Amino acid sequence: MSILVVGTVAFDSIETPFGSAERVLGGSASYFAVAASFFSPVKIVGVIGQDFPQEYLTIFSGRGVDLEGLRREKGETFHWRGRYHEDLNVRDTVELHLNVLSGFVPHLPESYRDAEYVFLGNIDPDMQMEVLRQLRRMRLVACDTMDHWILNSGVALRKVLRKIETLVINDSEARLLSGEHNIVRAARAILKMGPKVVLIKRGEYGVLQFSDSSIFGTPAYPLEEVFDPTGAGDSFAGGFMGYLARSGDHSERGLRRSIVYGSVVASFTVEDFGLKRLTRLSLGEVEERYQRFLALTDFHT
Ligand code: AMP
């Protein structure tokens, strides 16, 4: 089952305590698409500028990602510059240039409109809504957002939340959205806004899943070296949705497995800068780490 993703396709300039990278391929849709492509076919909706190199498009086509919905417009590509602290859970946005993204109105190719699995990546909630409006038969819609949109487009975001099944969100952003500091109370408050499931990303501490009837938690896979946490959240979402779309199993058990696959893919992303690690990752490595993850969290046997 293929997945449609809308989000940013970006140039990222990243500084971490271990080094830096200039104008590498990034963006919420990019990480999501490459991560999900290990399990399911992916279609991207987004916009790039005239400066976007062929070499980066080849990264997507090399993973079989459908680019018919990726528009090239006059102007420069979205550019984000971020700097991480010694504590890699903390990062500052140093520069944010929307460029061709400002004023972008998503227009889905006909072949995209029957998509059943949809991920509304981190982007303006009005653009997320516009994508939803053009879809005919969604089966599962998940959504991500960030502080920028919670603070500046709260009303539009609330409308989107009423239309989706699953919200994937950072812990600090869950607090901001709900006004609750305690993470359980924050999740409960967000469930009242519309989503049936809330997945709270807690960086190196893992993920918590909340629904009306259950709570599930996993740690992040413990790594000796983390080089660049950029895109971990979107890779998690990509692995999660990719596996969910492939299995079609939306039961509690199916969701839990998908969460672990998402966590496994994200653990590879952070091992190198940008998308470098994911572009040389094999499904065999994913499966092997999934087994290690099972052993890590097993307390039954
Ligand atoms: P993550 O580390 O998973 O939260 O996502 C990092 C990605 O988000 C980077 O590749 C950036 O290009 C992208 N990004 C940063 N700021 C924004 C924003 N305001 N809207 C959309 N995407 C953004």
Coordinates of C-alpha atoms and ligand atoms in Angstrom, one line a residue:
M1 CA 0.0 0.0 0.0
S2 CA 1.6 3.3 -1.0
I3 CA 1.9 6.3 1.3
L4 CA 1.5 10.0 0.4
V5 CA 3.7 12.5 2.3
V6 CA 3.5 16.2 2.3
G7 CA 6.3 18.2 4.0
T8 CA 9.5 20.1 3.4
V9 CA 12.2 19.1 0.9
A10 CA 15.1 21.2 2.1
F11 CA 18.7 22.2 2.2
D12 CA 19.9 21.7 5.8
S13 CA 23.0 23.2 7.3
I14 CA 23.8 21.4 10.5
E15 CA 26.3 22.0 13.3
T16 CA 26.7 19.4 16.0
P17 CA 29.5 19.0 18.7
F18 CA 31.0 16.4 16.3
G19 CA 31.2 18.4 13.0
S20 CA 29.1 20.3 10.5
A21 CA 27.5 19.8 7.1
E22 CA 26.4 22.5 4.6
R23 CA 23.3 22.4 2.5
V24 CA 22.8 18.7 2.7
L25 CA 19.5 17.1 1.6
G26 CA 16.9 17.4 4.5
G27 CA 13.4 18.4 5.2
S28 CA 10.5 16.5 6.9
A29 CA 9.2 14.9 3.7
S30 CA 12.7 13.8 2.7
Y31 CA 13.5 11.9 5.9
F32 CA 10.0 10.5 6.0
A33 CA 10.1 9.3 2.4
V34 CA 13.5 7.6 2.5
A35 CA 12.6 5.9 5.9
A36 CA 9.2 4.7 4.7
S37 CA 10.6 3.4 1.4
F38 CA 12.1 0.4 3.2
F39 CA 8.6 -1.0 3.6
S40 CA 6.2 0.7 1.2
P41 CA 6.1 2.8 -1.9
V42 CA 6.1 6.5 -1.2
K43 CA 4.7 9.6 -3.1
I44 CA 6.1 13.0 -2.2
V45 CA 4.1 16.3 -2.3
G46 CA 6.3 19.3 -1.9
V47 CA 8.2 22.1 -3.6
I48 CA 11.9 22.7 -4.5
G49 CA 13.7 25.7 -6.1
Q50 CA 15.7 26.0 -9.3
D51 CA 18.9 25.5 -7.2
F52 CA 17.9 21.9 -6.1
P53 CA 20.5 19.5 -7.6
Q54 CA 19.8 16.4 -9.6
E55 CA 22.1 14.5 -7.3
Y56 CA 19.6 14.9 -4.5
L57 CA 16.7 13.8 -6.7
T58 CA 18.6 10.7 -7.4
I59 CA 18.6 9.8 -3.7
F60 CA 14.8 9.7 -3.9
S61 CA 14.6 7.8 -7.2
G62 CA 17.2 5.4 -6.0
R63 CA 14.7 4.4 -3.2
G64 CA 11.8 4.2 -5.7
V65 CA 10.1 7.4 -4.4
D66 CA 7.5 8.8 -6.7
L67 CA 8.3 12.5 -7.4
E68 CA 5.4 13.4 -9.7
G69 CA 4.0 15.6 -6.9
L70 CA 7.3 17.4 -6.2
R71 CA 7.0 20.8 -7.9
R72 CA 10.0 22.8 -9.0
E73 CA 9.3 26.6 -8.7
K74 CA 11.2 29.7 -9.6
G75 CA 13.4 30.7 -6.6
E76 CA 15.4 29.0 -4.0
T77 CA 14.8 25.9 -2.0
F78 CA 13.7 26.0 1.6
H79 CA 16.8 26.3 3.8
W80 CA 17.1 25.5 7.5
R81 CA 20.2 26.0 9.6
G82 CA 20.3 24.3 13.0
R83 CA 22.9 24.0 15.8
Y84 CA 22.9 21.3 18.5
H85 CA 24.1 21.8 22.1
E86 CA 26.3 19.3 23.9
D87 CA 23.0 17.8 25.1
L88 CA 21.8 16.6 21.6
N89 CA 18.2 16.8 22.7
V90 CA 18.5 20.6 22.6
R91 CA 18.9 22.5 19.2
D92 CA 18.5 26.0 18.0
T93 CA 17.2 27.1 14.7
V94 CA 19.8 29.6 13.5
E95 CA 18.3 30.4 10.1
L96 CA 15.0 29.5 8.5
H97 CA 14.4 30.6 4.9
L98 CA 11.0 29.5 3.5
N99 CA 11.9 30.6 0.0
V100 CA 9.7 28.7 -2.5
L101 CA 7.7 27.3 0.3
S102 CA 6.1 30.6 1.1
G103 CA 2.8 30.8 -0.8
F104 CA 3.1 27.2 -2.0
V105 CA -0.3 25.6 -2.7
P106 CA -0.1 21.8 -2.9
H107 CA -1.7 20.4 -6.0
L108 CA -2.0 16.6 -6.1
P109 CA -1.5 14.8 -9.3
E110 CA -4.5 12.6 -10.2
S111 CA -2.5 9.5 -9.4
Y112 CA -2.1 10.7 -5.8
R113 CA -5.7 11.3 -4.9
D114 CA -6.6 7.8 -4.0
A115 CA -3.8 7.4 -1.4
E116 CA -5.0 5.6 1.7
Y117 CA -2.1 6.2 4.0
V118 CA -1.2 9.8 4.4
F119 CA 1.5 11.6 6.4
L120 CA 1.1 15.4 6.9
G121 CA 4.7 16.2 7.7
N122 CA 5.9 19.3 9.5
I123 CA 4.6 22.1 7.3
D124 CA 2.1 25.0 7.4
P125 CA -1.3 23.5 8.7
D126 CA -3.1 25.3 5.9
M127 CA -1.0 23.3 3.4
Q128 CA -1.7 20.1 5.4
M129 CA -5.5 20.9 5.1
E130 CA -5.3 21.6 1.4
V131 CA -3.8 18.1 0.9
L132 CA -6.5 16.5 2.9
R133 CA -9.2 18.3 0.9
Q134 CA -7.9 16.8 -2.4
L135 CA -7.9 13.2 -1.1
R136 CA -10.8 10.8 -1.7
R137 CA -10.3 7.7 0.4
M138 CA -7.9 8.0 3.2
R139 CA -7.6 5.1 5.5
L140 CA -5.1 6.4 7.9
V141 CA -3.9 10.0 8.3
A142 CA -1.0 10.9 10.6
C143 CA 0.3 14.3 11.2
D144 CA 3.4 16.0 12.7
T145 CA 3.9 19.6 13.7
M146 CA 6.2 21.9 15.6
D147 CA 6.4 24.9 18.0
H148 CA 6.5 27.4 15.1
W149 CA 3.0 26.3 13.8
I150 CA 1.5 25.7 17.3
L151 CA 2.4 29.3 18.2
N152 CA 1.7 31.0 14.8
S153 CA -1.1 28.9 13.2
G154 CA -2.9 27.5 16.2
V155 CA -6.5 27.8 14.8
A156 CA -5.6 26.1 11.5
L157 CA -3.7 23.3 13.3
R158 CA -6.7 22.6 15.6
K159 CA -8.8 22.1 12.4
V160 CA -6.3 19.6 11.0
L161 CA -6.3 17.7 14.4
R162 CA -10.0 17.2 14.1
K163 CA -9.5 15.3 10.8
I164 CA -6.6 12.9 11.6
E165 CA -6.2 9.6 13.4
T166 CA -2.6 9.9 14.7
L167 CA -0.5 12.8 15.9
V168 CA 3.2 12.3 16.0
I169 CA 4.7 15.1 18.2
N170 CA 7.8 15.9 20.4
D171 CA 7.3 16.0 24.1
S172 CA 8.1 19.8 24.4
E173 CA 5.6 20.5 21.6
A174 CA 3.0 18.3 23.2
R175 CA 3.3 20.4 26.3
L176 CA 3.1 23.6 24.3
L177 CA 0.0 22.4 22.4
S178 CA -1.9 21.2 25.4
G179 CA -0.7 23.7 28.1
E180 CA 0.0 20.7 30.4
H181 CA 3.5 20.1 31.7
N182 CA 2.9 16.5 32.7
I183 CA 3.3 14.3 29.6
V184 CA 0.4 11.9 30.4
R185 CA -2.0 14.8 31.0
A186 CA -0.7 16.5 27.9
A187 CA -1.5 13.4 25.8
R188 CA -5.0 13.1 27.3
A189 CA -5.7 16.7 26.5
I190 CA -4.5 16.2 22.9
L191 CA -6.6 13.1 22.4
K192 CA -9.6 15.3 23.2
M193 CA -8.6 17.6 20.2
G194 CA -9.4 14.8 17.7
P195 CA -6.6 12.2 17.2
K196 CA -7.3 8.6 18.3
V197 CA -3.6 8.0 18.9
V198 CA -0.9 10.3 20.0
L199 CA 2.7 9.3 19.6
I200 CA 5.0 11.4 21.8
K201 CA 8.7 11.4 20.7
R202 CA 11.1 11.9 23.6
G203 CA 14.4 12.0 21.7
E204 CA 17.0 9.6 23.2
Y205 CA 14.4 8.5 25.7
G206 CA 12.1 6.9 23.1
V207 CA 8.4 7.0 22.3
L208 CA 5.1 6.8 24.2
Q209 CA 1.9 5.9 22.5
F210 CA -1.4 7.0 24.0
S211 CA -5.0 6.1 23.0
D212 CA -8.2 6.2 25.1
S213 CA -7.7 2.5 26.1
S214 CA -3.9 2.0 26.4
I215 CA -0.4 3.4 26.9
F216 CA 2.7 1.8 25.3
G217 CA 6.3 2.9 25.6
T218 CA 9.6 1.9 24.0
P219 CA 13.1 3.2 24.7
A220 CA 15.2 4.6 21.8
Y221 CA 17.8 2.0 20.7
P222 CA 20.9 2.7 22.8
L223 CA 23.8 3.8 20.6
E224 CA 27.4 4.5 21.6
E225 CA 27.7 7.3 19.1
V226 CA 25.1 9.8 17.9
F227 CA 26.4 12.2 15.2
D228 CA 23.4 14.1 14.1
P229 CA 19.8 13.8 15.5
T230 CA 18.3 15.8 12.6
G231 CA 15.4 13.9 11.0
A232 CA 15.1 11.3 13.7
G233 CA 11.5 12.3 14.3
D234 CA 10.6 12.1 10.6
S235 CA 12.5 8.9 10.1
F236 CA 10.6 7.4 13.0
A237 CA 7.3 8.5 11.5
G238 CA 8.4 7.1 8.1
G239 CA 9.4 3.7 9.5
F240 CA 6.2 3.6 11.6
M241 CA 3.9 4.4 8.7
G242 CA 5.8 2.4 6.2
Y243 CA 5.6 -0.8 8.2
L244 CA 1.9 -0.1 9.2
A245 CA 1.0 0.4 5.5
R246 CA 2.8 -2.8 4.5
S247 CA 1.3 -4.9 7.3
G248 CA -2.2 -3.3 7.1
D249 CA -2.5 -4.4 10.8
H250 CA -4.0 -1.5 12.8
S251 CA -4.5 -3.5 15.9
E252 CA -2.7 -2.6 19.1
R253 CA -0.2 -5.3 18.3
G254 CA 0.3 -4.0 14.8
L255 CA 0.8 -0.4 16.0
R256 CA 3.3 -1.5 18.6
R257 CA 5.4 -3.4 16.0
S258 CA 5.3 -0.4 13.7
I259 CA 6.5 1.8 16.5
V260 CA 9.5 -0.4 17.0
Y261 CA 10.3 -0.5 13.3
G262 CA 10.1 3.3 13.3
S263 CA 12.4 3.5 16.3
V264 CA 14.9 1.1 14.5
V265 CA 15.0 3.2 11.3
A266 CA 15.4 6.4 13.4
S267 CA 18.3 4.9 15.3
F268 CA 20.2 4.5 12.0
T269 CA 19.5 8.1 10.9
V270 CA 21.3 9.6 13.8
E271 CA 24.5 7.6 13.2
D272 CA 25.7 10.0 10.4
F273 CA 25.0 13.4 9.0
G274 CA 21.7 14.1 7.2
L275 CA 20.4 11.2 5.1
K276 CA 23.9 9.6 4.7
R277 CA 23.3 6.6 6.9
L278 CA 19.8 5.8 5.5
T279 CA 21.1 5.9 1.9
R280 CA 23.5 3.1 2.6
L281 CA 21.1 1.1 4.9
S282 CA 19.8 -2.4 4.0
L283 CA 16.6 -4.0 5.0
G284 CA 18.8 -6.8 6.5
E285 CA 20.4 -4.4 8.9
V286 CA 16.9 -3.1 9.9
E287 CA 15.7 -6.6 10.6
E288 CA 18.8 -7.5 12.6
R289 CA 18.4 -4.4 14.8
Y290 CA 14.7 -5.1 15.2
Q291 CA 15.7 -8.5 16.7
R292 CA 18.2 -6.7 19.0
F293 CA 15.4 -4.3 20.0
L294 CA 13.2 -7.3 21.0
A295 CA 16.0 -8.7 23.1
L296 CA 16.6 -5.3 24.7
T297 CA 13.0 -4.9 25.9
D298 CA 12.2 -8.5 26.6
F299 CA 11.3 -9.2 30.3
H300 CA 9.0 -12.2 29.7
T301 CA 11.4 -15.0 29.0
Ligands
AMP1 P1 13.3 16.5 12.9 O1 14.7 16.5 13.3 O2 12.8 15.2 12.6 O3 12.4 17.3 13.8 O4 13.2 17.3 11.5 C1 14.3 18.1 11.0 C2 13.9 18.6 9.6 O5 12.9 19.6 9.8 C3 15.0 19.3 9.0 O6 15.5 18.5 7.9 C4 14.5 20.7 8.5 O7 14.7 20.9 7.1 C5 13.0 20.6 8.8 N1 12.5 21.9 9.3 C6 13.0 22.7 10.2 N2 12.2 23.8 10.5 C7 11.1 23.5 9.8 C8 9.8 24.3 9.6 N3 9.5 25.4 10.3 N4 8.8 23.7 8.8 C9 9.1 22.5 8.2 N5 10.2 21.8 8.3 C10 11.2 22.3 9.1

